[in-house]
Coordinates of C-alpha atoms in Angstrom, one line a residue:
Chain A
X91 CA 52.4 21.6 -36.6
X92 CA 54.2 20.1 -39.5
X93 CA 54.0 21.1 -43.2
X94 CA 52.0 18.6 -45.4
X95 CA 53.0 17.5 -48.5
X96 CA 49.5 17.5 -50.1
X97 CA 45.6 18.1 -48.8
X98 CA 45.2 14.8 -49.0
X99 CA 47.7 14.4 -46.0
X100 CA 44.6 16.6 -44.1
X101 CA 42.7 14.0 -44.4
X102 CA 41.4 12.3 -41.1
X103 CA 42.4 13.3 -37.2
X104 CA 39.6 14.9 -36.8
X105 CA 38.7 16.5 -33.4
X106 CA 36.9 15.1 -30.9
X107 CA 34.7 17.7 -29.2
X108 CA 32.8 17.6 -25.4
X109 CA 29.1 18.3 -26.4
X110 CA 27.5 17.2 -23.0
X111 CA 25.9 20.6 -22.2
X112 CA 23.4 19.6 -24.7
X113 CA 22.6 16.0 -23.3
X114 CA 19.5 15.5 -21.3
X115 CA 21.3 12.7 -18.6
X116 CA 23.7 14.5 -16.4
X117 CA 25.7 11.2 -16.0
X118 CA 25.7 10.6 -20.1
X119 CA 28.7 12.4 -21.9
X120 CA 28.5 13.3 -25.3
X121 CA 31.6 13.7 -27.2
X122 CA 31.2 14.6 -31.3
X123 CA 33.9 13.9 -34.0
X124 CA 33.9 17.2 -36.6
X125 CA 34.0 15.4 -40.0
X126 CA 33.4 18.9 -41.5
X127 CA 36.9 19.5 -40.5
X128 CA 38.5 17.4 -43.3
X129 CA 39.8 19.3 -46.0
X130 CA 37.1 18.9 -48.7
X131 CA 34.2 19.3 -45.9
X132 CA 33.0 16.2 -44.8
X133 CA 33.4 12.9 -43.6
X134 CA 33.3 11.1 -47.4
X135 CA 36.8 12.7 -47.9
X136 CA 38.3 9.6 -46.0
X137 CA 36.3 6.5 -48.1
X138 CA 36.9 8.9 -51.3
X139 CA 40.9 8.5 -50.1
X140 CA 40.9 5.1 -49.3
X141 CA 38.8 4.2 -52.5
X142 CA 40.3 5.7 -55.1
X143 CA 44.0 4.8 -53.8
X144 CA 42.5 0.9 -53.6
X145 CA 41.8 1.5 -57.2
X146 CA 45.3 2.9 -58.1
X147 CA 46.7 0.2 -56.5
X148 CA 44.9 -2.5 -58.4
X149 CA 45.7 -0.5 -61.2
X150 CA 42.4 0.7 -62.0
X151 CA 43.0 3.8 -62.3
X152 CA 45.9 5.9 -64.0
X153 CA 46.0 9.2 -65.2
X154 CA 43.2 10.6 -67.3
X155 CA 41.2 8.1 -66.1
X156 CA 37.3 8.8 -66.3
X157 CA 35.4 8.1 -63.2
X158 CA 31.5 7.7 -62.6
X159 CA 29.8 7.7 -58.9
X160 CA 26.1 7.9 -57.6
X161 CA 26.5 10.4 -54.8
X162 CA 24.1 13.1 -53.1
X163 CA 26.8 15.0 -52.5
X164 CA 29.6 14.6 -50.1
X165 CA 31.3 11.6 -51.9
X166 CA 31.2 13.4 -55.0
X167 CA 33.2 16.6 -53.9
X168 CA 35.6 14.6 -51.6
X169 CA 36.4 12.7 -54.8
X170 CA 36.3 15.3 -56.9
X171 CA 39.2 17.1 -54.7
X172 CA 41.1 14.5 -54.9
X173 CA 40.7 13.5 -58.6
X174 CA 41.4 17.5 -59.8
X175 CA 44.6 16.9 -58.3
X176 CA 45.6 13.6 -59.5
X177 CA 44.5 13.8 -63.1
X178 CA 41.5 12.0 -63.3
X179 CA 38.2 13.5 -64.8
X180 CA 34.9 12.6 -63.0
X181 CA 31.6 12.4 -63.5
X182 CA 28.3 12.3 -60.7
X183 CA 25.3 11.4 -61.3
X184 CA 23.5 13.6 -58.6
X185 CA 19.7 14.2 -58.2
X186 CA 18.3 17.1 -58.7
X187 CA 17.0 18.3 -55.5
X188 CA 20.3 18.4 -53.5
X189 CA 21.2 22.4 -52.2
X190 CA 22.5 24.3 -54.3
X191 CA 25.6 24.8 -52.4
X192 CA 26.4 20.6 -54.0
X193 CA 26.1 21.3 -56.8
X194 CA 28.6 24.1 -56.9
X195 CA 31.5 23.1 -54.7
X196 CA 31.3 20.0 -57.6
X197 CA 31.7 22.8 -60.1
X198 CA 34.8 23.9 -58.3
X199 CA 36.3 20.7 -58.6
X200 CA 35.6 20.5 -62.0
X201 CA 33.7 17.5 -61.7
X202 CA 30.6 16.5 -64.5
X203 CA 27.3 16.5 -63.6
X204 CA 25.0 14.0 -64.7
X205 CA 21.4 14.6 -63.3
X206 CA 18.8 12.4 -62.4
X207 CA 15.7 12.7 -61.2
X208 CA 14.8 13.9 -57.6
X209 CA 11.9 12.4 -57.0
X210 CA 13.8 9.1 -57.4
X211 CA 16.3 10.1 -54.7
X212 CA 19.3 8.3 -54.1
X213 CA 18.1 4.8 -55.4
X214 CA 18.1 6.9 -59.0
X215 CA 21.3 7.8 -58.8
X216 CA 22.8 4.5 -58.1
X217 CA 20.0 2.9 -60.9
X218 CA 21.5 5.4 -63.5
X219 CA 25.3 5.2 -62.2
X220 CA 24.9 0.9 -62.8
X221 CA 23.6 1.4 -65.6
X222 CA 26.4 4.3 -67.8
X223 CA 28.9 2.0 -65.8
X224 CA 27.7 -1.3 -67.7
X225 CA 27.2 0.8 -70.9
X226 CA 31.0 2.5 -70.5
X227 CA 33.6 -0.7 -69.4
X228 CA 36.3 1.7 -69.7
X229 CA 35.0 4.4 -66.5
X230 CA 35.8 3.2 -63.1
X231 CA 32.9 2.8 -61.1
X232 CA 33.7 2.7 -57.6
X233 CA 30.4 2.3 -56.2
X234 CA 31.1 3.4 -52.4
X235 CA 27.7 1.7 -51.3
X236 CA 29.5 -2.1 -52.7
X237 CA 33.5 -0.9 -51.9
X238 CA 35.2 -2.8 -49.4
X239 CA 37.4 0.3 -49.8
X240 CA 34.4 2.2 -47.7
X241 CA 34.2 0.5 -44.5
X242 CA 38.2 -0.2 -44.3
X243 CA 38.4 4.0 -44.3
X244 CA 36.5 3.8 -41.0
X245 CA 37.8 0.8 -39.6
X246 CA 41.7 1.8 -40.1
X247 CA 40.9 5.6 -39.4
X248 CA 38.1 7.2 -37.8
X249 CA 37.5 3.9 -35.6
X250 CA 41.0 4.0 -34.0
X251 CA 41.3 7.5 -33.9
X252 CA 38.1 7.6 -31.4
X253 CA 39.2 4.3 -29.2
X254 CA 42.6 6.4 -29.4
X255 CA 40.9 9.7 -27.9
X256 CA 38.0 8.0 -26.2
X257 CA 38.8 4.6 -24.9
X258 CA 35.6 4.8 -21.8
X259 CA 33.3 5.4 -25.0
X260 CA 30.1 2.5 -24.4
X261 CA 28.1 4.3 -27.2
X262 CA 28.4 5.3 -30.8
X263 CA 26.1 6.5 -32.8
X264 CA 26.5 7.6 -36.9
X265 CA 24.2 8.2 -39.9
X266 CA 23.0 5.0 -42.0
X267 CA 23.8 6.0 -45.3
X268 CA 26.4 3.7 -47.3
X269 CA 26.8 2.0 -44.0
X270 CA 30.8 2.7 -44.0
X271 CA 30.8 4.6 -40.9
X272 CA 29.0 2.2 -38.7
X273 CA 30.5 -0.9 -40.5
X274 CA 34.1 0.0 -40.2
X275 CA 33.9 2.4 -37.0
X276 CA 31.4 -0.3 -35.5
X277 CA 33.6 -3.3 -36.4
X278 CA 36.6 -1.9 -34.9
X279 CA 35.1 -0.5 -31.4
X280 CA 33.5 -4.0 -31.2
X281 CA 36.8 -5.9 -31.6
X282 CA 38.0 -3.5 -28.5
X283 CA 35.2 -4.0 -26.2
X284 CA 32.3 -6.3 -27.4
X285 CA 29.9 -4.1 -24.8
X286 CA 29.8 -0.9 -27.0
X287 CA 26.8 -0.4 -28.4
X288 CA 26.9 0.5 -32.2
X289 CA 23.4 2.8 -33.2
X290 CA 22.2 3.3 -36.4
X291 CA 20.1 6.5 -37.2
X292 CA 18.9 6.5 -40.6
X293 CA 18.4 9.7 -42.8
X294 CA 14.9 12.2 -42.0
X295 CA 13.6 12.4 -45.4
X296 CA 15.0 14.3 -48.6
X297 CA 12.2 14.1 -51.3
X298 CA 9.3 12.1 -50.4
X299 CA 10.3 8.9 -52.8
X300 CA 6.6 8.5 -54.3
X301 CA 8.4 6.9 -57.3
X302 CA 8.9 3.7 -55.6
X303 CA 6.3 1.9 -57.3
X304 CA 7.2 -1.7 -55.7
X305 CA 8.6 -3.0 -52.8
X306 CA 11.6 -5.0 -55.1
X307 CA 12.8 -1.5 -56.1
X308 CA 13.8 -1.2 -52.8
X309 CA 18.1 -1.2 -52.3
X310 CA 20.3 -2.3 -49.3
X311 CA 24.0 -1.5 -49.9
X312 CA 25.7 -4.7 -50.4
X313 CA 28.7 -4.0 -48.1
X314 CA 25.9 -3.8 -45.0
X315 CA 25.2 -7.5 -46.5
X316 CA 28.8 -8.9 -46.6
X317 CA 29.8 -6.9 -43.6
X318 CA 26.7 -8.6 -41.3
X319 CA 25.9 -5.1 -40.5
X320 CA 22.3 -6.5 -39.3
X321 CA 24.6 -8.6 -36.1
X322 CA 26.7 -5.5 -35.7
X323 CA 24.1 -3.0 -35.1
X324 CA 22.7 -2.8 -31.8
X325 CA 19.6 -0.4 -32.8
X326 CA 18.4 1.1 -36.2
X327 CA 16.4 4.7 -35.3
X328 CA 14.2 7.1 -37.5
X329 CA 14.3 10.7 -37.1
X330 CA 12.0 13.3 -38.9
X331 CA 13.0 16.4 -40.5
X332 CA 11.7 18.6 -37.7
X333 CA 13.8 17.1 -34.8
X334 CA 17.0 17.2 -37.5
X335 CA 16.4 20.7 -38.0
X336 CA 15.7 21.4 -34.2
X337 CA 19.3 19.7 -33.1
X338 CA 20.9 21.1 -36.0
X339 CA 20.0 24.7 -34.5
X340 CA 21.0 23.4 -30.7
X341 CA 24.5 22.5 -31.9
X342 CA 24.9 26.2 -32.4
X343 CA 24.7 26.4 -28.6
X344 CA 28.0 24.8 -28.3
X345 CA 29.7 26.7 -31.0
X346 CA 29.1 23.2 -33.6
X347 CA 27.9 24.9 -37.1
X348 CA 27.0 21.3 -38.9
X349 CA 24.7 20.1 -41.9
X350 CA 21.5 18.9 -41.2
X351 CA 22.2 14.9 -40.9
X352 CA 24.3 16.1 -38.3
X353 CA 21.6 17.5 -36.6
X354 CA 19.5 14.1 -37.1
X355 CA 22.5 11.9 -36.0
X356 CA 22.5 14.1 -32.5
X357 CA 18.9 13.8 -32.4
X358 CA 19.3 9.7 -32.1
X359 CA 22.1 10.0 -29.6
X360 CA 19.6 12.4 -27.6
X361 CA 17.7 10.1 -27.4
X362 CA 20.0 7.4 -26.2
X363 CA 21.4 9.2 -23.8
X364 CA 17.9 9.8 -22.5
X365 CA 17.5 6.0 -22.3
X366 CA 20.6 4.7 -20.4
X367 CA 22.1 5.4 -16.6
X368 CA 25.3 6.5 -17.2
X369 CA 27.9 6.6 -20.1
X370 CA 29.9 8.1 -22.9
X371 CA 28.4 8.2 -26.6
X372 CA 30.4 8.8 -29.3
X373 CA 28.8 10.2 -32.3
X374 CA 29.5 11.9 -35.6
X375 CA 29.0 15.5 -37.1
X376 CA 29.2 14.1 -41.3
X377 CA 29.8 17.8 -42.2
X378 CA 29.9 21.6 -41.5
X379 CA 26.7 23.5 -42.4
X380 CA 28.4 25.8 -45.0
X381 CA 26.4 23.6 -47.7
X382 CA 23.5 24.5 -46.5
X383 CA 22.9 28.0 -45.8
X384 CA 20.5 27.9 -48.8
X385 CA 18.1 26.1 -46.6
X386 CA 17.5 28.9 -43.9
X387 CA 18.1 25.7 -41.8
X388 CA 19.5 28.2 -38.7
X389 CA 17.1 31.4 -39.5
X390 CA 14.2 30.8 -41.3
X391 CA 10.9 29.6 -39.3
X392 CA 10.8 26.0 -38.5
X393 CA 7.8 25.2 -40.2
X394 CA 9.3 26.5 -43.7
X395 CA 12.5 25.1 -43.5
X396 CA 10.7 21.7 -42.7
X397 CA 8.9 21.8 -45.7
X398 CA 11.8 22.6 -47.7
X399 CA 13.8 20.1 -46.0
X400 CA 11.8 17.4 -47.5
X401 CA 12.1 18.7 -50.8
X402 CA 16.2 18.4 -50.9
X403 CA 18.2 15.3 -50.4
X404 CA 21.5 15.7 -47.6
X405 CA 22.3 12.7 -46.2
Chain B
X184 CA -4.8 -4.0 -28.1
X185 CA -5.8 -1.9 -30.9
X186 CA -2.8 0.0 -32.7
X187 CA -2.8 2.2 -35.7
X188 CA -0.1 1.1 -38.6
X189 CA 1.1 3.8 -41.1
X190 CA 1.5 2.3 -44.9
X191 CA 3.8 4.1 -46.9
X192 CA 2.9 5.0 -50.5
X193 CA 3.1 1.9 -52.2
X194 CA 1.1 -0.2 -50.0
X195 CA -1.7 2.2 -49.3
X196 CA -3.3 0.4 -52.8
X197 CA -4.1 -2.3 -51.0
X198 CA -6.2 -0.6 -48.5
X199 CA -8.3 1.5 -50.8
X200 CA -5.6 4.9 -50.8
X201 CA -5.8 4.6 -46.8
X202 CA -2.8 6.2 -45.3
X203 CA -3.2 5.1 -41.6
X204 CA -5.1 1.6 -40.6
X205 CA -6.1 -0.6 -36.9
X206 CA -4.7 -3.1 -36.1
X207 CA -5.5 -5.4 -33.3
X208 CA -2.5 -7.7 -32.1
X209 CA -0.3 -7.8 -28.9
X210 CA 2.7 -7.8 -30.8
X211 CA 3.7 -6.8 -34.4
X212 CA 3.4 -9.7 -35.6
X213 CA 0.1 -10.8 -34.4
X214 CA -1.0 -6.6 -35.5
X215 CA 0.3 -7.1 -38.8
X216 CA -1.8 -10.5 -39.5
X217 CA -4.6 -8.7 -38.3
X218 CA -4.3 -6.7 -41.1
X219 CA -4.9 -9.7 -43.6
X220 CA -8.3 -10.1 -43.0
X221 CA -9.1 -6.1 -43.7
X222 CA -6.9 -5.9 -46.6
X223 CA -5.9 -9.0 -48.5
X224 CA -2.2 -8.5 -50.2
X225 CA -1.3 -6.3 -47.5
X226 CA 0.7 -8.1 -45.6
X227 CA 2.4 -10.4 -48.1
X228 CA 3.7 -7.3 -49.1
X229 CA 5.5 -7.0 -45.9
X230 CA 6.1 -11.2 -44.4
X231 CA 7.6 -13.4 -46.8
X232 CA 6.3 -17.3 -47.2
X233 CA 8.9 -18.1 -44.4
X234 CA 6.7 -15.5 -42.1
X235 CA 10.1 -13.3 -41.8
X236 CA 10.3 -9.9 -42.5
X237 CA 10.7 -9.1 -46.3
X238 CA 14.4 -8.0 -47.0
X239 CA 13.2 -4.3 -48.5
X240 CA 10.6 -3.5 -45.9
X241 CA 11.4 -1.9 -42.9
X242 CA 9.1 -2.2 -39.9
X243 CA 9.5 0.1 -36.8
X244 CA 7.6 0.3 -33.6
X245 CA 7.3 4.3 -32.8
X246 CA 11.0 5.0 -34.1
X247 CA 12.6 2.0 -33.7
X248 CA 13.5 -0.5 -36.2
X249 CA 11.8 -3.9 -35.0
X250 CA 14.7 -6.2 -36.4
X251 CA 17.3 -4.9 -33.6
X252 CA 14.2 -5.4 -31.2
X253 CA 12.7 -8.8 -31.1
X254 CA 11.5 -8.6 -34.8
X255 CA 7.9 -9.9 -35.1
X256 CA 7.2 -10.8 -31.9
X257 CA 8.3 -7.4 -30.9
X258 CA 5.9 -6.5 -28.2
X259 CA 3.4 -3.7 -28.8
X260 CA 2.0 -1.1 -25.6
X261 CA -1.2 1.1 -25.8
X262 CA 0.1 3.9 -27.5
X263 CA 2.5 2.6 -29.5
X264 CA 2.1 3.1 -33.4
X265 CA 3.7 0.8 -36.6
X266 CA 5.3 2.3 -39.2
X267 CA 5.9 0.3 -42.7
X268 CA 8.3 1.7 -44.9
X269 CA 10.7 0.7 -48.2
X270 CA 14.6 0.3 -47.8
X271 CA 15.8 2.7 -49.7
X272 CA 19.3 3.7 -50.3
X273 CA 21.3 6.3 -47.9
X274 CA 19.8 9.9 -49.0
X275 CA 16.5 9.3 -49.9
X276 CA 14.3 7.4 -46.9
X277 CA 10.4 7.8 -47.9
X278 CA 8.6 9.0 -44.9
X279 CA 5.4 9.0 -46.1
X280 CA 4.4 6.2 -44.0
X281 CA 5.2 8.3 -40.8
X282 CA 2.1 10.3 -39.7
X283 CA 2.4 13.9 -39.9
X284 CA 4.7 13.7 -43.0
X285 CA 3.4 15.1 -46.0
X286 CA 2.2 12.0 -48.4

């Protein structure tokens, strides 16, 4: 093992980890890549990498440079990591309802919290994010659901590091959130071998978004637009909170200790598994379960933690 | 074939507060336009003048998003249920329309 010069250097070449006790097709591997392993926790380290180094390198950025991002969590501590170090001060608009736990690994990074509302969920945070970023033309808004910067992370990292460690893989499987990981990953595997299958599961619900009053509030991230990322998915999939928390709990089985979009990522490749003859799916654990311990997601009864599940956003 | 379609929040105004309707059709689209007749504005909520899909409504048969299955014309089965909901952005996917969510 080398020394690094930085944590940044930790990012990426994450492990690749034989799940298949836990698929229901004896002829169907399952294989899951441990995002959580990255050195600020989750899977958004790598975008938060690659986006603000594209901004340094356009010059966007220099030191003491303020920064503003929507982000439900992840995004905003990965950057915040990274910006503690390099001298740059940052501010998230987060909603309100996230765990607890979000909130204060931002703290730790020293990042500034600008709240918005929970029962307007993520689409609230981007709303108010566009919005201080028009008002303030001197922050840098990266805006990781519009930054080329997103998808290129996953297509130049995580995508070859699994055809590097998995090259029989015929399914993969990740979390629709931003729509980097199955834009970039999915783009990549594709160019390999057109007969993967690239699966979408999108997020089990955080607060119920009653505050969508009409159906032009509604948001797709424009990098799923430019990227095509309606061709380059093979299936979209819904999962509810219950069957999140449920998998979540069953990764324990084979010693995986992951967040609860983890658990509703699994759920989907399950559930593929359960639908083809034979085959190997590659899929995607977005973060360890550290962050939410608050949630009794492991201990408390099912029926509680799936009510409070709906009350906090953690995709 | 008579299916039942869950409406998330914001379109249960047009069928009177209704979280769960029938439908009769033997595919989604044909259910869908079924629905016209019971609940005018309903469904040019959810098909555009072309008679696509509109871009922030997402239409799934049981689980499964209908635009990566054969989009309208998706075929429906006996037991098989619509649900109607919003795009939203990653983090916050309203589930009300789903049955046995809380609304």
């Amino acid at each position: 093992m080398a020394v690094y010069g930085s944590m940044t250097e930790l990012i990426g070449n994450t492990p690749l980890v034989d799940i298949s006790a836990l698929s229901p097709n004896e002829n169907v591997r399952i294989l899951m890549k441990l995002e959580g392993q990255n050195p600020g926790g989750s899977v958004k380290d790598r975008i938060a990498l690659s986006m603000i180094e594209a901004a340094e390198a356009e010059g966007r950025l220099v030191p003491g440079s303020v920064l503003i991002e929507p982000s439900s969590g992840n995004t905003g501590i990965g950057l915040a990591m990274i910006c503690k170090a390099r001298g740059y001060h940052l501010k998230v608009v987060l909603a309100t309802n996230v765990s607890i736990e979000r909130r204060q690994l931002l703290e730790v990074w020293g990042a500034e919290i600008i709240e918005s509302p929970g029962a307007e969920g993520s689409n609230g945070a981007v709303r108010r994010a566009q919005k201080l970023a028009a008002e303030h033309p001197d922050w840098v808004f990266l805006y990781q659901y519009a930054n080329p910067a997103n998808p290129k992370a996953h297509y130049e990292g995580t995508g070859p590091e699994i055809w590097r460690d998995c090259p029989e893989v015929t399914h993969f499987v990740a979390g629709l959130g931003t729509s980097g990981t199955l834009l970039g990953v999915g783009r990549f595997l594709k160019e390999r071998n057109p007969a993967i299958k690239v699966l979408a599961v999108e997020p089990p619900a955080g607060e119920i978004v009653d505050g969508l009053r009409n159906l032009e509030d509604g948001y797709i991230p424009p990098i799923f637009i430019e990227g095509n990322g309606a061709e380059l998915l093979d299936g979209k999939r819904i999962v509810r909170p219950r069957e999140s928390i449920e998998w979540t709990r069953r990764l324990t089985e084979v010693g995986v200790f992951a967040g609860l979009s983890t658990g509703a990522i699994l759920a989907g490749a399950v559930k593929t598994a359960a639908g083809i003859e034979q085959g190997t799916i590659v899929t995607i654990a977005c973060d360890g379960g550290w962050k939410y311990l608050s949630t009794g997601a492991w201990t408390d009864d099912l029926d509680t933690v799936e009510s409070r599940a709906r009350e906090i956003t953690y995709f | 074939m008579s299916v039942s379609v869950n409406l998330p929040t914001v379109l249960r105004v047009h069928a009177g507060g209704t979280k769960t309707v029938e439908a009769e059709g033997a595919t989604v689209g044909e259910a869908l336009r079924d629905l016209e007749a019971k609940y005018p504005g309903l469904v040019g909520q959810v098909i555009n003048d072309e008679g696509a899909l509109h871009k922030f409504v997402n239409v799934y048969v049981n689980d499964d998003d209908v635009r990566y299955l054969s989009s309208l014309d998706t075929p429906l089965g006996p037991s098989d249920e619509i649900s109607i909901l919003p795009a939203v952005a990653g983090g916050a996917v309203d589930q009300s329309g789903f049955p046995g969510e809380a609304a």
